[in-house]
């Protein structure tokens, strides 16, 4: 297991600096990037004892379906730049460990191919709404053909964030993505210009109706927006600041989660991501009211270092750590986690 | 864009240590100097989504005039020691980017010359009230002749602060300033001794009447003083601790702003400066009730490294970052920013 | 005395890295491990003066017996890996300094032998409840034969924590323990698998009745669990997170103590451990409502560096520091310490 | 002036390590030693403007006498180990700068000699109450003969603190002190053993009556003790933790001051020491209710580096900084400082 904790460091050495900067980096001074990790760490757990924990159950219900544990793989673009196993690597790693897989709109592998490799394992497709709606429609079509269970519409990307590592490295991602909108390699600026900044709640509703698939909105931080999401009839939302890659110094998911979950009050599913690095971070998310969590970069570092097997080790470690946390918290069922298991430093 | 973020570091290498110390330094242990930057960073943004942000409007109204964005260049002395482009460099950079320029009383270029180089771009003149009032009167005269729109009276300089970098370097600024009060190079002590410590609210009123120009008071931190400024009939005030250069361990502008804006309650314009380093810092200032912000050292570092062009890049980056922040905050109009877009860590 | 403060550092050099990792390490990112020490440090003492402190009395009453001071040696496994003096070393060090000794279930010396070496000095036996109850029963039998005054049932170990130093070093402890459950050296996983995760409050009650010895529950952090402990009829409880070795990011003992002591309200004895490094940490614990404290690693570092004599120096220093603290706090009797002697930073 | 700020660093190089450790060190982990400095730094000043500050007045009234500014030199033992100028150096430096001098009981110069060197400048004598009262009586006698205005009875030294630098260096102070209680050099333990731990409020009253001199109690941190001091009829008290040299992790003077001043409510003089390093620290102390402040180590570092002249530079810098702070705070009279000039970070 120790290799897992070294993946991040090893990946920094293995990757070309510009590519590493694209994967690891965040917006501005990367204050939110760091705070994402810190804000889980500073939440304090309050364990109970002697409740009998020989049988643990990490399972959660998500979009009406039981899942073995609350971990999803977050959608991440350009995985071929990480390792030749690319999206098929992370997808099959997810399948092998029971994690729901979320394929990025900026996949470097055809969504149908990814689907085939996954068999009947759980998968969702993340949707960017591009200015060129035909491209978005084609992705929805691929989602349907590939048996993707839900569409994750990312709503925190009306335009790209100010990622200075990319600006310094003048990073041009060389692997073509499935949505081949431009010819040849694209600069960050070109990539960001594809996104439609005029997107509103009405568009979301329209996409939902047209696709016939359940929608999950990714990138909500405000309780009022969460209310609006419930009203818009989506099936779930993801509390997220896009891994610190959009606007620097915004609230972390960990800090935004409580008020959002309270506003939603169980009417739709609430997920969270950003900075989840340990199984017990997931326990804290559930205690704060989340139904599940997405994990981004750690899975990527596993992929960079050891391909599919590395990604799988990372997810398995998180699953094992959560199981361990349930035992040591004296809360053998993940679904029973609540605010009583959190406390504060004095 | 990356060069912009390296300007500070590069300037430290380019400049003579004593000159760099004069520009970069603050009073005492430089606690306030550092806190100025930190206090913007620790404010947390709370974004909204799906509001349609294809058109953004960074404009603000200041002294009754619409400006394209809320950035002003702060008055900074002795710019010829930074680069031969000197005040004309920063002034034309401001003009090119739509920033209102504030010329220092300690300009090393004649205010009329600066005015000529700026065409009809927005400019204010900062006024130190010297013991020798003839010198101050001459500056007011130059302001009128140079078409300066307002006088910024700096009220936090009854005497100089304890700047230890200058004391260590025994820094003597060699370029003569327009207000040639002494012969030859002046020591910090000589420079500070020019200021009139007996200045009161009555003097401010008298200067306002005599000049016929709108007044902006620079250096207010206390809500009671803000009330007094309103009563004194000035057009605006600048919440400022003089870039941490006067009294160490005073409140930062970011922390003083809220209560001051509340006390003023829209009756006059409220600006703020000190530690603004990112476009989103300006968004936070507006959310706290400011109408505009002044940027000091970053513009200077641009000037040191690349003259006029460097100064211009810095301002442009701030403008671009604010535009980006408006999109990602889900608040397309800067004028709509308010407390709802700020939140707290847990 | 100075050597004592260097023991920790010297032990890190003397020990094989894997063994040192086992002794020094904690779970996960070792956040709780560090917080244990920090949380005592951040408690602020409020001294009184001129009360006459020529005679100090550090004594406390524990399980109905007067003890010369509130320090116990915490149960720690595998002491033979630290030094050939092993458990007899720490036990005789405790006896020599008046500290109550708690022998670990994972002792590498027969409990009866330890008892013989201690004469009639105070000793308790720590009990892990293993899946194989015969092993546990045999320990209880040894406790009775060895004249151990009480059984300390550790309730925070339904399964092992995620200790990454051990996982990295693949540490296999080579010295056989008294409870020879497996043949030959055991891996951390094998060791942890011995523990019975199904343990509940009912088992505790049963063990208490069967043994006829007073019980102390080790590993309580929650005030509700403390109430349950009182109801279960035990004689005392130890507020502990197992030295940060079980679940990372849980509450420290120092932070958990106040609410637990309040819930117990004097009905049974309350002890605390984790991060106690100074005599005045014990004063803080008593001021927060504890009756006594356990000290773990410091005693071990003394043992590693100088065997029995080193362990004894460590305990003696803590005793001396507490005596000094009583004088300087203006509270000559340890039993009189209460919340008035604690305050807060502004 | 810059040399002043380097004195601390330079002194560390000039002095023998053991002697430096004795002067610089604190008790235990030196948490309080560091917090003393930090707690002044974290207090935030709130300046006012335009009040007319051409004339400043730093004077304060202490024991009924007007003094030019609020700085006293704290009593510090063994000054001959710092520099041959010894107590006469610091005393004449105080006299030259208008600071009231407090001579330590552990002076290495006869109090009458110090008095002669000071002319009619303000001086107090600090009194340790030793087990051997004849020694204390002799000091009181010397105080009377030397024209010392008041006795400062140090009440936070019933026994010595745990100073580990001294324990490590086995520091033996070689210069004989005036109170030649032992023959030849004394160890820390011997020195500390001289003090009478049985001292109570009654003894203080008795000493006051016998001496006929006004008493100031040094080492009060608790508001209740401050009440008792008022009741005991002393003329003043010093909020102090003995420069972090007695019990580690106690409250800093800066944090204790407010509640103590409130309890005293002007009935007797309140002074404070510990960590005062800047003139504006004194402004904060006055704003919190102190009448004056004592400065310890900085004066010592000046003495070490440049003898009398160095000590004088240090005091003068503090006086100048306070004058500067009064101007920049918009509070030209030190006596007018109050809570309105302090605020908090957000
Ligand atoms: C390299 C990279 C690419 C990403 N690409 C996408 C994407 O295409 N679509 C999307 O919605 N989020 C994307 N994200 C954001 C992630 O889905 C997720 O919100 C974030 O990474 C979670 O934070 P973590 O990396 O700290 O776990 C990306 C993140 C990274 C690091
Ligand atoms: C080198 C330098 C010179 C300055 N000169 C003046 C001046 O002549 N008049 C004035 O009102 N403020 C002066 N200031 C203060 C600035 O106007 C402004 O308040 C401050 O620099 C803002 O903080 P920032 O540098 O962190 O952006 C000066 C600041 C610097 C750094
Ligand atoms: C190396 C080591 C072995 C330990 N073994 C046991 C044990 O066998 N049984 C037990 O109840 N606690 C055990 N503990 C936990 C200690 O009893 C105690 O709770 C903890 O060490 C206190 O924290 P401290 O080391 O910071 O003082 C062990 C701790 C260490 C460091
Ligand atoms: C080297 C040294 C010797 C001291 N000796 C005495 C003393 O003899 N009597 C006394 O009351 N305080 C003594 N003190 C404490 C000081 O009077 C004062 O309380 C403390 O130094 C103030 O803190 P500062 O050094 O941070 O300014 C001594 C302090 C130091 C550093």
Coordinates of C-alpha atoms in Angstrom, one line a residue, chain C residues 15-333:
Chain C
X15 CA 16.7 2.2 16.5
X16 CA 16.4 0.3 13.3
X17 CA 14.1 2.5 11.1
X18 CA 11.3 0.0 10.9
X19 CA 11.2 -0.5 14.7
X20 CA 11.4 3.2 15.3
X21 CA 8.5 3.7 12.8
X22 CA 6.5 1.2 14.8
X23 CA 7.1 3.0 18.1
X24 CA 6.9 6.6 16.9
X25 CA 4.3 6.3 14.1
X26 CA 0.6 7.1 14.0
X27 CA -2.2 6.4 11.6
X28 CA -2.7 8.0 8.2
X29 CA -1.1 11.4 7.9
X30 CA -0.3 11.5 11.6
X31 CA -2.4 14.6 12.1
X32 CA -3.7 13.3 15.4
X33 CA -0.3 12.2 16.4
X34 CA 0.9 15.8 16.1
X35 CA -2.3 17.3 17.5
X36 CA -2.0 15.2 20.6
X37 CA 1.1 17.1 21.6
X38 CA -0.1 20.4 20.3
X39 CA -3.4 20.3 22.1
X40 CA -1.7 20.3 25.5
X41 CA 0.6 23.0 24.4
X42 CA -2.1 25.4 23.4
X43 CA -3.9 25.2 26.7
X44 CA -2.9 28.3 28.7
X45 CA -2.1 28.3 32.4
X46 CA -3.2 31.1 34.8
X47 CA -1.0 31.2 37.9
X48 CA -1.8 32.7 41.3
X49 CA 0.9 34.2 43.6
X50 CA 1.7 34.5 47.3
X51 CA -0.2 31.6 48.6
X52 CA 2.7 29.9 50.3
X53 CA 4.0 26.8 48.4
X54 CA 6.8 25.5 50.5
X55 CA 5.0 22.3 50.8
X56 CA 3.6 20.7 47.7
X57 CA 1.5 17.6 47.4
X58 CA 1.2 16.0 44.0
X59 CA -0.7 13.0 45.3
X60 CA -4.0 11.8 43.8
X61 CA -6.5 9.1 44.7
X62 CA -7.0 6.5 42.0
X63 CA -9.2 3.4 42.3
X64 CA -9.6 4.4 46.0
X65 CA -5.8 4.3 46.6
X66 CA -3.6 7.3 47.3
X67 CA -0.7 7.6 44.8
X68 CA 2.3 9.9 45.2
X69 CA 1.6 11.7 41.9
X70 CA -0.8 11.3 38.9
X71 CA 1.6 9.7 36.4
X72 CA 1.1 6.1 35.0
X73 CA 3.2 4.4 32.5
X74 CA 1.0 3.7 29.5
X75 CA 0.7 0.1 28.2
X76 CA 3.0 -0.3 25.2
X77 CA 3.6 -3.4 23.2
X78 CA 6.8 -5.1 22.2
X79 CA 9.2 -3.4 24.6
X80 CA 11.9 -5.9 24.0
X81 CA 12.3 -4.4 20.5
X82 CA 13.2 -1.1 22.3
X83 CA 15.8 -2.5 24.7
X84 CA 16.7 -5.8 26.4
X85 CA 15.5 -4.4 29.7
X86 CA 12.1 -4.5 28.1
X87 CA 8.9 -4.5 30.3
X88 CA 11.0 -5.2 33.5
X89 CA 12.9 -2.0 32.7
X90 CA 9.9 0.3 32.4
X91 CA 8.1 -1.5 35.3
X92 CA 10.9 -1.1 37.8
X93 CA 11.4 2.5 36.6
X94 CA 7.8 3.0 37.4
X95 CA 8.1 1.3 40.8
X96 CA 11.2 3.4 41.6
X97 CA 9.4 6.7 40.9
X98 CA 6.0 5.9 42.4
X99 CA 4.3 5.7 39.0
X100 CA 1.5 3.1 38.5
X101 CA 2.6 0.7 35.8
X102 CA 0.3 -0.6 33.1
X103 CA 1.6 -3.7 31.4
X104 CA 0.5 -4.2 27.8
X105 CA -1.3 -7.3 26.6
X106 CA 1.4 -7.5 24.0
X107 CA 4.1 -7.8 26.6
X108 CA 7.3 -9.6 25.6
X109 CA 7.8 -10.6 29.2
X110 CA 5.6 -12.9 31.3
X111 CA 3.3 -10.7 33.5
X112 CA 4.2 -12.8 36.5
X113 CA 7.9 -12.1 36.0
X114 CA 7.2 -8.4 35.6
X115 CA 5.2 -8.5 38.9
X116 CA 8.0 -10.2 40.7
X117 CA 10.5 -7.6 39.6
X118 CA 8.1 -4.8 40.9
X119 CA 7.7 -6.1 44.4
X120 CA 4.5 -4.5 45.8
X121 CA 4.6 -1.5 43.6
X122 CA 1.3 -0.5 41.8
X123 CA 0.6 -2.3 38.6
X124 CA -2.4 -2.8 36.3
X125 CA -2.7 -5.1 33.3
X126 CA -4.0 -3.9 30.0
X127 CA -6.3 -6.4 28.3
X128 CA -6.9 -6.8 24.6
X129 CA -10.0 -8.9 23.9
X130 CA -8.9 -11.3 21.3
X131 CA -11.1 -13.4 19.0
X132 CA -9.5 -16.3 20.8
X133 CA -11.0 -15.7 24.3
X134 CA -8.8 -18.4 25.8
X135 CA -5.8 -16.1 25.3
X136 CA -7.6 -13.2 27.0
X137 CA -8.7 -15.5 29.8
X138 CA -5.1 -16.6 30.3
X139 CA -4.0 -12.9 30.6
X140 CA -6.7 -12.3 33.2
X141 CA -5.3 -15.3 35.0
X142 CA -1.8 -14.0 34.8
X143 CA -3.1 -10.6 36.1
X144 CA -4.6 -12.3 39.2
X145 CA -1.5 -14.4 39.9
X146 CA 0.7 -11.4 39.4
X147 CA -1.1 -9.2 41.8
X148 CA -2.3 -6.7 39.2
X149 CA -4.7 -4.3 40.8
X150 CA -6.9 -3.7 37.8
X151 CA -7.6 -4.7 34.3
X152 CA -7.4 -1.9 31.6
X153 CA -9.6 -3.0 28.7
X154 CA -8.6 -1.3 25.6
X155 CA -11.8 -0.5 23.6
X156 CA -10.5 1.5 20.7
X157 CA -8.9 -1.4 18.9
X158 CA -11.7 -3.4 17.2
X159 CA -9.2 -3.5 14.4
X160 CA -5.8 -2.0 13.7
X161 CA -5.4 1.5 12.4
X162 CA -3.8 2.4 9.1
X163 CA -0.2 2.9 10.1
X164 CA 1.7 3.7 7.0
X165 CA 5.2 3.6 8.5
X166 CA 4.6 0.0 9.2
X167 CA 3.2 -0.6 5.8
X168 CA 6.1 1.0 4.1
X169 CA 8.7 -0.8 6.2
X170 CA 6.8 -4.1 6.1
X171 CA 7.8 -4.2 9.7
X172 CA 7.7 -7.6 11.2
X173 CA 8.1 -7.5 15.0
X174 CA 10.6 -10.3 15.8
X175 CA 10.3 -10.7 19.5
X176 CA 7.7 -13.2 20.6
X177 CA 5.0 -11.8 22.9
X178 CA 3.6 -13.6 25.9
X179 CA 0.3 -14.3 24.1
X180 CA 2.0 -16.5 21.6
X181 CA -0.9 -16.6 19.2
X182 CA 1.0 -17.2 16.0
X183 CA 4.2 -19.0 15.3
X184 CA 7.2 -16.9 14.5
X185 CA 7.3 -13.2 13.6
X186 CA 4.0 -11.5 12.9
X187 CA 3.1 -8.9 10.4
X188 CA 1.0 -5.9 11.4
X189 CA -1.9 -7.4 9.5
X190 CA -1.7 -10.7 11.4
X191 CA -1.3 -8.8 14.7
X192 CA -4.4 -6.7 14.1
X193 CA -6.4 -9.7 12.9
X194 CA -6.2 -11.2 16.4
X195 CA -8.5 -8.5 17.9
X196 CA -12.2 -9.2 18.2
X197 CA -14.2 -6.5 16.3
X198 CA -17.5 -7.8 17.7
X199 CA -16.7 -6.5 21.2
X200 CA -19.6 -4.7 22.9
X201 CA -20.6 -3.3 26.3
X202 CA -22.0 -6.6 27.3
X203 CA -18.7 -8.4 26.8
X204 CA -17.0 -5.8 29.0
X205 CA -19.5 -6.4 31.8
X206 CA -19.0 -10.2 31.5
X207 CA -15.2 -9.8 31.7
X208 CA -15.5 -7.6 34.7
X209 CA -17.7 -10.2 36.5
X210 CA -15.5 -13.1 35.5
X211 CA -12.2 -11.5 36.5
X212 CA -13.3 -10.1 39.8
X213 CA -10.9 -7.2 39.2
X214 CA -11.8 -3.6 38.9
X215 CA -12.0 -2.5 35.2
X216 CA -10.7 0.6 33.6
X217 CA -11.8 1.3 29.9
X218 CA -9.1 2.7 27.7
X219 CA -10.0 4.6 24.6
X220 CA -13.1 6.7 25.3
X221 CA -13.5 10.1 23.6
X222 CA -17.3 10.6 23.6
X223 CA -19.2 11.9 26.6
X224 CA -22.1 9.5 25.8
X225 CA -19.7 6.6 25.9
X226 CA -18.4 7.9 29.2
X227 CA -22.0 7.8 30.6
X228 CA -22.3 4.2 29.3
X229 CA -19.0 3.3 31.1
X230 CA -20.4 4.6 34.3
X231 CA -23.6 2.6 33.8
X232 CA -21.5 -0.5 33.0
X233 CA -20.1 -0.3 36.5
X234 CA -16.4 0.1 35.6
X235 CA -14.0 1.8 38.1
X236 CA -12.5 4.2 35.6
X237 CA -12.0 5.2 32.0
X238 CA -9.1 6.6 30.0
X239 CA -9.7 9.3 27.6
X240 CA -7.4 8.3 24.8
X241 CA -7.0 8.1 21.0
X242 CA -4.4 5.4 21.4
X243 CA -1.5 7.8 20.8
X244 CA -2.8 8.7 17.3
X245 CA -2.2 5.1 16.2
X246 CA -5.8 4.2 15.3
X247 CA -8.0 6.6 13.3
X248 CA -6.3 9.7 12.0
X249 CA -7.9 13.2 12.5
X250 CA -9.9 12.1 15.6
X251 CA -10.2 14.4 18.6
X252 CA -7.2 14.6 21.0
X253 CA -7.5 13.4 24.5
X254 CA -6.8 17.0 25.7
X255 CA -9.8 18.3 23.7
X256 CA -12.0 15.4 24.6
X257 CA -11.3 15.4 28.3
X258 CA -13.4 18.4 29.5
X259 CA -16.7 17.2 28.2
X260 CA -16.0 13.6 29.3
X261 CA -15.1 14.7 32.8
X262 CA -18.2 16.8 33.0
X263 CA -20.4 13.8 31.9
X264 CA -18.7 11.5 34.5
X265 CA -19.0 14.1 37.2
X266 CA -16.8 12.3 39.7
X267 CA -18.8 9.1 39.7
X268 CA -15.7 7.0 38.4
X269 CA -12.1 7.8 37.9
X270 CA -11.1 9.7 34.7
X271 CA -7.7 9.3 33.2
X272 CA -6.3 10.7 30.0
X273 CA -3.4 10.1 27.7
X274 CA -1.8 11.1 24.4
X275 CA 0.8 13.7 23.9
X276 CA 1.6 14.3 27.6
X277 CA 5.2 15.5 27.4
X278 CA 5.6 17.9 30.4
X279 CA 4.7 17.9 34.1
X280 CA 2.6 20.9 33.5
X281 CA 0.6 19.0 30.9
X282 CA -0.5 16.8 33.8
X283 CA -1.5 20.0 35.7
X284 CA -3.7 21.0 32.8
X285 CA -5.3 17.5 32.7
X286 CA -6.1 17.7 36.4
X287 CA -7.4 21.2 35.9
X288 CA -9.7 19.9 33.2
X289 CA -11.1 17.2 35.5
X290 CA -8.7 14.2 35.1
X291 CA -7.6 12.2 38.1
X292 CA -4.4 11.0 36.5
X293 CA -2.5 10.7 33.2
X294 CA -0.7 8.0 31.3
X295 CA 2.6 8.7 29.5
X296 CA 3.6 6.5 26.6
X297 CA 6.4 7.2 24.1
X298 CA 8.6 9.4 26.3
X299 CA 9.1 6.5 28.7
X300 CA 9.9 4.3 25.7
X301 CA 12.5 6.7 24.4
X302 CA 14.2 6.6 27.8
X303 CA 14.2 2.9 27.7
X304 CA 15.6 2.8 24.2
X305 CA 18.5 5.2 25.1
X306 CA 19.4 4.1 28.6
X307 CA 17.3 1.1 29.6
X308 CA 15.7 1.1 33.0
X309 CA 17.7 4.1 34.1
X310 CA 16.5 6.1 31.1
X311 CA 12.9 5.3 31.7
X312 CA 13.2 6.3 35.3
X313 CA 14.8 9.6 34.4
X314 CA 11.9 10.4 32.2
X315 CA 9.2 9.7 34.8
X316 CA 11.2 11.5 37.4
X317 CA 11.5 14.6 35.2
X318 CA 7.7 14.6 34.7
X319 CA 7.2 14.3 38.5
X320 CA 9.6 17.1 39.2
X321 CA 8.1 19.3 36.5
X322 CA 4.6 18.8 38.0
X323 CA 5.9 19.7 41.5
X324 CA 7.5 22.8 40.0
X325 CA 4.2 23.7 38.2
X326 CA 2.3 23.4 41.5
X327 CA 4.6 25.9 43.1
X328 CA 4.6 28.3 40.2
X329 CA 0.8 28.0 39.7
X330 CA 0.2 28.9 43.3
X331 CA -1.7 25.6 43.8
X332 CA 0.4 23.5 46.1
X333 CA -2.0 20.5 46.1

